[in-house]
PDB file of C-alpha atoms in Angstrom:
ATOM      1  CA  UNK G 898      -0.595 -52.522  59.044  1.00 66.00           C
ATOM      2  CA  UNK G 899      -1.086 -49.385  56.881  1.00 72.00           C
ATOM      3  CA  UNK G 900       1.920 -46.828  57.925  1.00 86.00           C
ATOM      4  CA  UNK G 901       1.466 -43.190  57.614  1.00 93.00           C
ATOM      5  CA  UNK G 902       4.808 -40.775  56.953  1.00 95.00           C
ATOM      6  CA  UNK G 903       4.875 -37.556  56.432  1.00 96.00           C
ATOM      7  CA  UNK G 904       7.792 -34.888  55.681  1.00 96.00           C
ATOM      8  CA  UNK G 905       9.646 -33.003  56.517  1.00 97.00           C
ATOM      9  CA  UNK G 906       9.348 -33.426  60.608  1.00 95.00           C
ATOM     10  CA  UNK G 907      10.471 -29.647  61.093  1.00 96.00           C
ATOM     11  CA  UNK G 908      10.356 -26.852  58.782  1.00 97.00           C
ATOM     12  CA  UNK G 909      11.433 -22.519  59.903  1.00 97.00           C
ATOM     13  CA  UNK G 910      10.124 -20.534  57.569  1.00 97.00           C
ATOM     14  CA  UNK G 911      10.044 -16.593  57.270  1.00 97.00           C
ATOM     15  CA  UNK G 912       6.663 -14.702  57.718  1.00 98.00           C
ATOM     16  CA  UNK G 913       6.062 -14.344  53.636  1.00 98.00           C
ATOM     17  CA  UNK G 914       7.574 -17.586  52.892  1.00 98.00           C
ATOM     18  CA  UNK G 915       5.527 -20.682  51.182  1.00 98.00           C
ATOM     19  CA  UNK G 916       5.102 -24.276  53.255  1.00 97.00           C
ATOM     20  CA  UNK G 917       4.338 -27.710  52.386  1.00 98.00           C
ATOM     21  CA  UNK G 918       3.997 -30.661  54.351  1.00 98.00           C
ATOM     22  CA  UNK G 919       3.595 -34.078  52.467  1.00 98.00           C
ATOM     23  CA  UNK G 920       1.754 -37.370  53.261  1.00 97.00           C
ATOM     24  CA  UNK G 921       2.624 -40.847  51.919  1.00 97.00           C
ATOM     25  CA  UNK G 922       0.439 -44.112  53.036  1.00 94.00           C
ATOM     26  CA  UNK G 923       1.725 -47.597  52.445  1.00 90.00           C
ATOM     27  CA  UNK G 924      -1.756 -48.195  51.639  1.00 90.00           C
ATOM     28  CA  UNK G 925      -5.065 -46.669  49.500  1.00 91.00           C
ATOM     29  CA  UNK G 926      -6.733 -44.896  51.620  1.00 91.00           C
ATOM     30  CA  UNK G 927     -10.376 -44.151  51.558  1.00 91.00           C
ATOM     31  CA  UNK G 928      -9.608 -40.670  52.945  1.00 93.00           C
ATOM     32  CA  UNK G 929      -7.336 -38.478  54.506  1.00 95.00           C
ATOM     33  CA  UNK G 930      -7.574 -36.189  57.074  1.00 96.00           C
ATOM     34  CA  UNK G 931      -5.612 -32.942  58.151  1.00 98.00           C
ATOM     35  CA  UNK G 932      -5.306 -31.833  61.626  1.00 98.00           C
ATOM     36  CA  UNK G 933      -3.350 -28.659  63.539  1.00 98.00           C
ATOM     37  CA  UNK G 934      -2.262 -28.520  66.925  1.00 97.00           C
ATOM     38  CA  UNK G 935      -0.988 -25.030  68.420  1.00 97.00           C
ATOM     39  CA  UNK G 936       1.482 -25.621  70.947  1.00 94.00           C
ATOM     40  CA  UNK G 937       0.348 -26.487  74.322  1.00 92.00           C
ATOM     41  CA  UNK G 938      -3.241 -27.258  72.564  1.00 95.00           C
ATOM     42  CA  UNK G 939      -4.664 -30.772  71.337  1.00 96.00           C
ATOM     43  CA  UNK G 940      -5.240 -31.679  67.246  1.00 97.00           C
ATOM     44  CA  UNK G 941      -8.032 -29.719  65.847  1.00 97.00           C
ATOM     45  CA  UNK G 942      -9.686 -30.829  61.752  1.00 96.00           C
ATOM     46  CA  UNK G 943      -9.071 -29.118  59.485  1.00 98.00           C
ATOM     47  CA  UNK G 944     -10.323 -30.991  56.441  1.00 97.00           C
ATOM     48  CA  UNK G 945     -10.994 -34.419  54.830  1.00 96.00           C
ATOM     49  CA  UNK G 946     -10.240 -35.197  51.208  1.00 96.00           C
ATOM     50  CA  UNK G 947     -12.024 -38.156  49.560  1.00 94.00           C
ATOM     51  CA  UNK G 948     -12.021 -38.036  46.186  1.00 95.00           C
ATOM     52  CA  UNK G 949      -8.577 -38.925  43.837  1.00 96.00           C
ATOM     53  CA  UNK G 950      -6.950 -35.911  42.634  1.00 97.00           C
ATOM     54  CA  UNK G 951      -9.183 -33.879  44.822  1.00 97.00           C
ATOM     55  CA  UNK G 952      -7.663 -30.331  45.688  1.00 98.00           C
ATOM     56  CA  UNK G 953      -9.715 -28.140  47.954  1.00 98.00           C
ATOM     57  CA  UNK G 954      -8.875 -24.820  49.210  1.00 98.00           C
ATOM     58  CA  UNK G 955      -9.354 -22.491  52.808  1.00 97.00           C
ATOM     59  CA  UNK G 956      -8.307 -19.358  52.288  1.00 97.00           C
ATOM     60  CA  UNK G 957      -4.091 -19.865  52.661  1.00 98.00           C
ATOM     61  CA  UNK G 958      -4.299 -23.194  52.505  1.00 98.00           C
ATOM     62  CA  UNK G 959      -4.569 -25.297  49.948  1.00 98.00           C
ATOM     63  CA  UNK G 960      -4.981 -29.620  50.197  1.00 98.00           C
ATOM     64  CA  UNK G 961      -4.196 -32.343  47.984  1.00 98.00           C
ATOM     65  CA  UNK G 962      -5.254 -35.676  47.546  1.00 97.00           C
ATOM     66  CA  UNK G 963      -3.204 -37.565  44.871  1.00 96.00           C
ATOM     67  CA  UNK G 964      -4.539 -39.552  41.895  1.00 95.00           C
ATOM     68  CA  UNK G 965      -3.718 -43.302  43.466  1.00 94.00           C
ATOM     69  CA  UNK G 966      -5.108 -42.144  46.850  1.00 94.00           C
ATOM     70  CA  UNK G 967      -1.928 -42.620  48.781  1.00 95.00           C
ATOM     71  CA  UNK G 968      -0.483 -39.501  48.994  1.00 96.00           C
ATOM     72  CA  UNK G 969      -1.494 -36.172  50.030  1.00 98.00           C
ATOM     73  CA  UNK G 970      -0.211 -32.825  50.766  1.00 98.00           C
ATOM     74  CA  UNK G 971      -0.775 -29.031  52.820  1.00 98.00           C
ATOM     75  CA  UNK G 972       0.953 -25.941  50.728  1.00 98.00           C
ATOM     76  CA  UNK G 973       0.458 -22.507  53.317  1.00 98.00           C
ATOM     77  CA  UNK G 974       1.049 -19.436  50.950  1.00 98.00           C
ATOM     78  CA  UNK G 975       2.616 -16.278  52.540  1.00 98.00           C
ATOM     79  CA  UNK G 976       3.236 -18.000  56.260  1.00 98.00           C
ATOM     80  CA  UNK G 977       1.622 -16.140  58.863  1.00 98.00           C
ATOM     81  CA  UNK G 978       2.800 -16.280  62.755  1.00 97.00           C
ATOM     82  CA  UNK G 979      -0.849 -17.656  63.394  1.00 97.00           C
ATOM     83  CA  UNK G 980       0.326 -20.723  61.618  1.00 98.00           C
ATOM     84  CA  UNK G 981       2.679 -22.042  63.535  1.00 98.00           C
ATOM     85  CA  UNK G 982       1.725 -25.230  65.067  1.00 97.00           C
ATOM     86  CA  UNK G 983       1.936 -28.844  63.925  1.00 97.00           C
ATOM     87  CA  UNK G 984       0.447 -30.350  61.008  1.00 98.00           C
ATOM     88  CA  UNK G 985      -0.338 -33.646  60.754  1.00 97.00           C
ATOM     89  CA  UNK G 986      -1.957 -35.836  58.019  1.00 97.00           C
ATOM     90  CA  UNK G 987      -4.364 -38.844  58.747  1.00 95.00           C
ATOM     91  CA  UNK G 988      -5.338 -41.924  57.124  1.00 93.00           C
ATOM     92  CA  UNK G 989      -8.567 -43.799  57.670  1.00 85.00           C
ATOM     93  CA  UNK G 990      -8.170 -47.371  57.627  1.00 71.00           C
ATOM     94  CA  UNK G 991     -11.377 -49.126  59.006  1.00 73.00           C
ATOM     95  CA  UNK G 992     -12.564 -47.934  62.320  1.00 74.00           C
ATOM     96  CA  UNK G 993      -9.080 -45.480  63.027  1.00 76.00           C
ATOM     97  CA  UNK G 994      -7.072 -43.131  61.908  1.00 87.00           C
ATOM     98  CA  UNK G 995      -3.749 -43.413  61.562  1.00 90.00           C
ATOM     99  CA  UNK G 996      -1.420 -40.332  61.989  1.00 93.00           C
ATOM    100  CA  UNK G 997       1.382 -38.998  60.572  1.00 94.00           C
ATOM    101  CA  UNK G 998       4.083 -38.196  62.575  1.00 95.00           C
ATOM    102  CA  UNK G 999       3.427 -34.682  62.066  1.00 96.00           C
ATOM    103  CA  UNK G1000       5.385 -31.216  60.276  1.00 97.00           C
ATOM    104  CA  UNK G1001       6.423 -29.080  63.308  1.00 97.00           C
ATOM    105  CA  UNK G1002       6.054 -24.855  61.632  1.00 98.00           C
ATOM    106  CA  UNK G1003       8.017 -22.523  63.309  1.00 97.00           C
ATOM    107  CA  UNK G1004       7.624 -18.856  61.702  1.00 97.00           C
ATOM    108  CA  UNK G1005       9.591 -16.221  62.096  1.00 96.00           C
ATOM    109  CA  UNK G1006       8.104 -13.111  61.699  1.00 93.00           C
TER     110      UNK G1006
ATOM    111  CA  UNK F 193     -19.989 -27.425  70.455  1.00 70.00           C
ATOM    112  CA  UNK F 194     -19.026 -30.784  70.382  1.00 68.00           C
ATOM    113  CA  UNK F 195     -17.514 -30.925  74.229  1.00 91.00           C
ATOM    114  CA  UNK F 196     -14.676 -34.045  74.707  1.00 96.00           C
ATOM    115  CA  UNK F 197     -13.728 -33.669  78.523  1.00 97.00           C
ATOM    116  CA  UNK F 198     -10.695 -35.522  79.840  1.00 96.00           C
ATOM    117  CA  UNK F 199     -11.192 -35.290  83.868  1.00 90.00           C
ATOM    118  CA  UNK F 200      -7.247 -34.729  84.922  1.00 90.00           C
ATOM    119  CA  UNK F 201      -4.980 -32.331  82.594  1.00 94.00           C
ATOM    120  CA  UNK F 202      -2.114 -33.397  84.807  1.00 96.00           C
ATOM    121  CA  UNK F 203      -1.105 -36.355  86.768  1.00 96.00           C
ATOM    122  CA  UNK F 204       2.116 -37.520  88.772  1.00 97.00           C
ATOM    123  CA  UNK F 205       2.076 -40.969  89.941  1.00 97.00           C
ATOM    124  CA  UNK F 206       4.257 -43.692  90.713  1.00 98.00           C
ATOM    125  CA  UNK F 207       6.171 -46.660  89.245  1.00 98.00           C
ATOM    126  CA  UNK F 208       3.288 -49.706  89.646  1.00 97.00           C
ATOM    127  CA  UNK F 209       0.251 -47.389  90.752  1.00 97.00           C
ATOM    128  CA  UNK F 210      -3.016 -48.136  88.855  1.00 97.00           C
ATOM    129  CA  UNK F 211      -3.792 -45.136  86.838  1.00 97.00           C
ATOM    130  CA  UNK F 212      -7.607 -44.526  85.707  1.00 97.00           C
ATOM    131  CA  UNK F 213      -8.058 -41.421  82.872  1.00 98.00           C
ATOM    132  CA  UNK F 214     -11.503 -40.516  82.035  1.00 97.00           C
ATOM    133  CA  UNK F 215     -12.991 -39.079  79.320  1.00 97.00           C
ATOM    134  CA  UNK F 216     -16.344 -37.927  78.464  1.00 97.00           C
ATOM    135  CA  UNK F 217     -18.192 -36.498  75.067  1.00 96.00           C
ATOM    136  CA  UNK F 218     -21.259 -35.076  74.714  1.00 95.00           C
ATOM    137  CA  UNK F 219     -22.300 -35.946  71.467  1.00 91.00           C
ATOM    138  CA  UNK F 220     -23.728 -39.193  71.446  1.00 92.00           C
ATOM    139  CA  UNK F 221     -20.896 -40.273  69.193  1.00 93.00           C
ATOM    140  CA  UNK F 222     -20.540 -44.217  68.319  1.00 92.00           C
ATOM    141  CA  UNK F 223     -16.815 -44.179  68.393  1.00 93.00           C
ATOM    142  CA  UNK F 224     -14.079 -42.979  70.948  1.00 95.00           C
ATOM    143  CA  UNK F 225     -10.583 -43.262  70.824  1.00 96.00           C
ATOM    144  CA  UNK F 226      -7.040 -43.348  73.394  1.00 97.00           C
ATOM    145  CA  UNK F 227      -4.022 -41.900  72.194  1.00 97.00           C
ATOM    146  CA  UNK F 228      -0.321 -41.042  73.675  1.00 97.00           C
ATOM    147  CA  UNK F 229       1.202 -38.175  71.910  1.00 97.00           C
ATOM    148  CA  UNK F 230       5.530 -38.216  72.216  1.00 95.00           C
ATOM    149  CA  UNK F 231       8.176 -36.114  70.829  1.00 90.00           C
ATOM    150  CA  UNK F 232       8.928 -37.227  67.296  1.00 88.00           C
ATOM    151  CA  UNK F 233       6.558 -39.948  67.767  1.00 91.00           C
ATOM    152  CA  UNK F 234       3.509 -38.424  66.784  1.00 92.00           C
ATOM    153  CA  UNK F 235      -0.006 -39.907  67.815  1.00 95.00           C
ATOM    154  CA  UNK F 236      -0.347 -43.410  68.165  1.00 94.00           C
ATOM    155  CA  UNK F 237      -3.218 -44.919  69.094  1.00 94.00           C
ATOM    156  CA  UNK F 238      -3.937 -47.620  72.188  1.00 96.00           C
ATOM    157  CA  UNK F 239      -7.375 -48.441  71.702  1.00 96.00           C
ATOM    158  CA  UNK F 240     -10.616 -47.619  70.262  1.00 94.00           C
ATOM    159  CA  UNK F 241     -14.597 -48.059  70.673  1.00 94.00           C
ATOM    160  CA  UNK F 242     -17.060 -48.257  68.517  1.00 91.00           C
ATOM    161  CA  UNK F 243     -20.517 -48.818  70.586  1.00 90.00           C
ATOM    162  CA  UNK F 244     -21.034 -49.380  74.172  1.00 91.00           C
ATOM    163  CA  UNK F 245     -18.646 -52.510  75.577  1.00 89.00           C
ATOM    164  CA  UNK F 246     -17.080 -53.121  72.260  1.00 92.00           C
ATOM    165  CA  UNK F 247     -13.305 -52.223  72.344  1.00 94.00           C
ATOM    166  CA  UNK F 248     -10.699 -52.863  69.788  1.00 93.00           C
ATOM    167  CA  UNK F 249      -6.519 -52.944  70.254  1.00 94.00           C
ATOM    168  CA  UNK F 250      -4.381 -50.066  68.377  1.00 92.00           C
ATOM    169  CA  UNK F 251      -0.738 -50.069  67.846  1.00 91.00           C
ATOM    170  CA  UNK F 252       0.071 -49.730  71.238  1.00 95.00           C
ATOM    171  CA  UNK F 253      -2.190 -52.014  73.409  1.00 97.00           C
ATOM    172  CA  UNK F 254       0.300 -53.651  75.563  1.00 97.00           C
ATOM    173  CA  UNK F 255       0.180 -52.111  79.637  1.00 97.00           C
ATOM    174  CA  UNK F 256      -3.352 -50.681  78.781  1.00 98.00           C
ATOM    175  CA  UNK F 257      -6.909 -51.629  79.109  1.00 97.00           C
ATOM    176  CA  UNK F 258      -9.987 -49.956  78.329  1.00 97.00           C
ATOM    177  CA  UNK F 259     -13.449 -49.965  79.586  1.00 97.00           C
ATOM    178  CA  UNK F 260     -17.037 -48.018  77.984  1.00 96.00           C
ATOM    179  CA  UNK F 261     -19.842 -48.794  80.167  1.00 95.00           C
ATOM    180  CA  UNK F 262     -21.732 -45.796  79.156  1.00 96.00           C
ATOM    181  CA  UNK F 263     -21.339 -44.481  75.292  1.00 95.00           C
ATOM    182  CA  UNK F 264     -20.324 -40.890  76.454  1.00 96.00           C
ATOM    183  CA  UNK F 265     -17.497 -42.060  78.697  1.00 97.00           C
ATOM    184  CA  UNK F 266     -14.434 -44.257  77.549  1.00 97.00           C
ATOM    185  CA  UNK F 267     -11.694 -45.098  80.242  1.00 97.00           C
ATOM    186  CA  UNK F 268      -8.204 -45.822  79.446  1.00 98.00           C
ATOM    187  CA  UNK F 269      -6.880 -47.757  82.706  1.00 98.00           C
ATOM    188  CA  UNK F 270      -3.226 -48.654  83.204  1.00 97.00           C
ATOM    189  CA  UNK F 271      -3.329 -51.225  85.657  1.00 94.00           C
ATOM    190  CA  UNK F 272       0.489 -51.268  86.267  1.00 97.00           C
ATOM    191  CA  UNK F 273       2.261 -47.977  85.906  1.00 97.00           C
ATOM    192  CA  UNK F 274       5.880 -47.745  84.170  1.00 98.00           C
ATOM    193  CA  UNK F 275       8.351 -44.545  83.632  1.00 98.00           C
ATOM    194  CA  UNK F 276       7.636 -45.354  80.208  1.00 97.00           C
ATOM    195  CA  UNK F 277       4.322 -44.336  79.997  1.00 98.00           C
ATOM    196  CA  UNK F 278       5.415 -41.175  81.083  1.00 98.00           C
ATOM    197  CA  UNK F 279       3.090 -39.436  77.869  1.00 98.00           C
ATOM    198  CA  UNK F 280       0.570 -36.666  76.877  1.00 98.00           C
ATOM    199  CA  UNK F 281      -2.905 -39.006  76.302  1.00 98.00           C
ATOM    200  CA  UNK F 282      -5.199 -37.977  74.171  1.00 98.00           C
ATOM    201  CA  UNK F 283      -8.605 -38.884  73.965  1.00 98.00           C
ATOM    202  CA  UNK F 284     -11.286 -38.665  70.574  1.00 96.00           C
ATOM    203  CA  UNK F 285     -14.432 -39.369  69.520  1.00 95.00           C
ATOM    204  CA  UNK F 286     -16.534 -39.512  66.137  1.00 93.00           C
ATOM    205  CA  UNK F 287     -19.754 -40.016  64.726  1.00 87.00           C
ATOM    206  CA  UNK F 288     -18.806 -42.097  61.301  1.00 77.00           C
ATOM    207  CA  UNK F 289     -16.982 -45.247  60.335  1.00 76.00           C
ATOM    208  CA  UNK F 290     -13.925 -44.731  58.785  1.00 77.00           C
ATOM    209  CA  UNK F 291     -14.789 -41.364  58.121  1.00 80.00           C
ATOM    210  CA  UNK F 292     -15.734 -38.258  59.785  1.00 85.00           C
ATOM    211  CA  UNK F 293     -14.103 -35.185  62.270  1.00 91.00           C
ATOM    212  CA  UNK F 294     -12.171 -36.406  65.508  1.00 94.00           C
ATOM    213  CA  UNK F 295     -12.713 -34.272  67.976  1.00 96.00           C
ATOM    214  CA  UNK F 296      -9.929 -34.059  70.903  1.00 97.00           C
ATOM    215  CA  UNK F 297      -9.944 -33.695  74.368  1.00 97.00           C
ATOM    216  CA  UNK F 298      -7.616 -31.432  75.973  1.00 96.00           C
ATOM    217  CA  UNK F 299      -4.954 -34.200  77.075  1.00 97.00           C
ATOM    218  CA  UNK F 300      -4.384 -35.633  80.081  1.00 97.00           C
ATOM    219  CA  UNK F 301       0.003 -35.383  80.813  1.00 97.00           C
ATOM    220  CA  UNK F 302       1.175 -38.518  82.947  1.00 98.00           C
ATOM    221  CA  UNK F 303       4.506 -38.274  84.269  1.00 98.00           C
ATOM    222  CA  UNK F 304       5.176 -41.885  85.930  1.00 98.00           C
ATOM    223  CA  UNK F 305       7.979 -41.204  88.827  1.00 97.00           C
TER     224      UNK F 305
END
């Protein structure tokens, strides 16, 4: 079945500093998904990217969706305490999505 | 506001109790989802729903059974309990096939003494 990894698993960053998480699916994916989940809180969506090569933008945050539509990847610019959490990337395979393990952010201010 | 309710944040039961967790949206969403979150596992998902009755296995079917009687509520039952499903469960739901927002419930931690 279509596996979903994603690296690094941790990452401590400064407050300032730049992150990226990245997303590799065995398979082509029709989409891909981003979620965050604060500590002690559940996933919440951030964005879907559907389109090969798409690149899409929220304020800090910018998404990738590579060319062959297996790959993806979340760059934060200047790291903010309010972005700690865990990131994870998801594919959509039929009915489901399949998650990444996730990018655990710690930032230290 | 889409509203995903999961009726018991935390639960303690024991090794071969029958443990029910409920969830409930309120969006008239086709599909719902079960999930166990773990450490360095990251969400895997037991089974899904995609109308009323219909239920399909995940990764992770095995000790777990589902029921949807009613589109807005999706039960994950584990008729059996085991230390190992000692887990944070996390229930979803959507509108769209294959595409669309998941929306979460809070999560529902099991510890299985």
């Amino acid at each position: 079945g279509q596996q979903v990894m994603q690296i690094p698993q941790y990452q401590h960053v400064q407050e300032g500093e730049d992150f990226t998480t990245y997303c590799n699916s065995s398979t082509t994916l029709s989409n891909i998904q981003w979620y965050k989940q604060r500590p002690g809180g559940h996933p919440v969506f951030l964005i879907q990217l559907v389109k090969s090569g798409e690149v899409k933008k929220q304020k800090r945050l910018t998404f990738q969706f590579g060319e062959a539509k297996k790959n993806s990847s979340l760059h934060i610019t200047a790291t903010q305490t309010t972005d700690v959490g865990t990131y994870f990337c998801a594919g959509n395979s039929g009915y489901a999505l399949n998650f990444g393990k996730g990018t655990s952010l710690l930032v230290t201010p | 506001d889409v509203k995903v309710t999961q009726s018991s944040r935390y639960l303690v039961k024991r090794t071969g109790e029958k443990v029910f967790l409920e969830c409930v949206q309120d969006m008239d969403h086709e599909n719902m989802f079960w999930y166990r979150q773990d450490p360095g596992l990251g969400l895997r998902l037991i089974y899904f729903s995609y109308d009323v009755k219909m239920k399909e296995k995940g990764d992770i079917p095995e000790g777990y059974s589902v029921s949807r009687e009613k589109k807005e509520r999706f039960s994950l039952i584990l008729e059996s309990a085991s230390t190992n499903q000692t887990s944070m469960y996390l229930c979803a739901s959507r509108w769209g096939f294959g595409t669309g927002e998941l929306f979460f419930g809070e999560g529902s931690r099991l510890t299985v003494l």
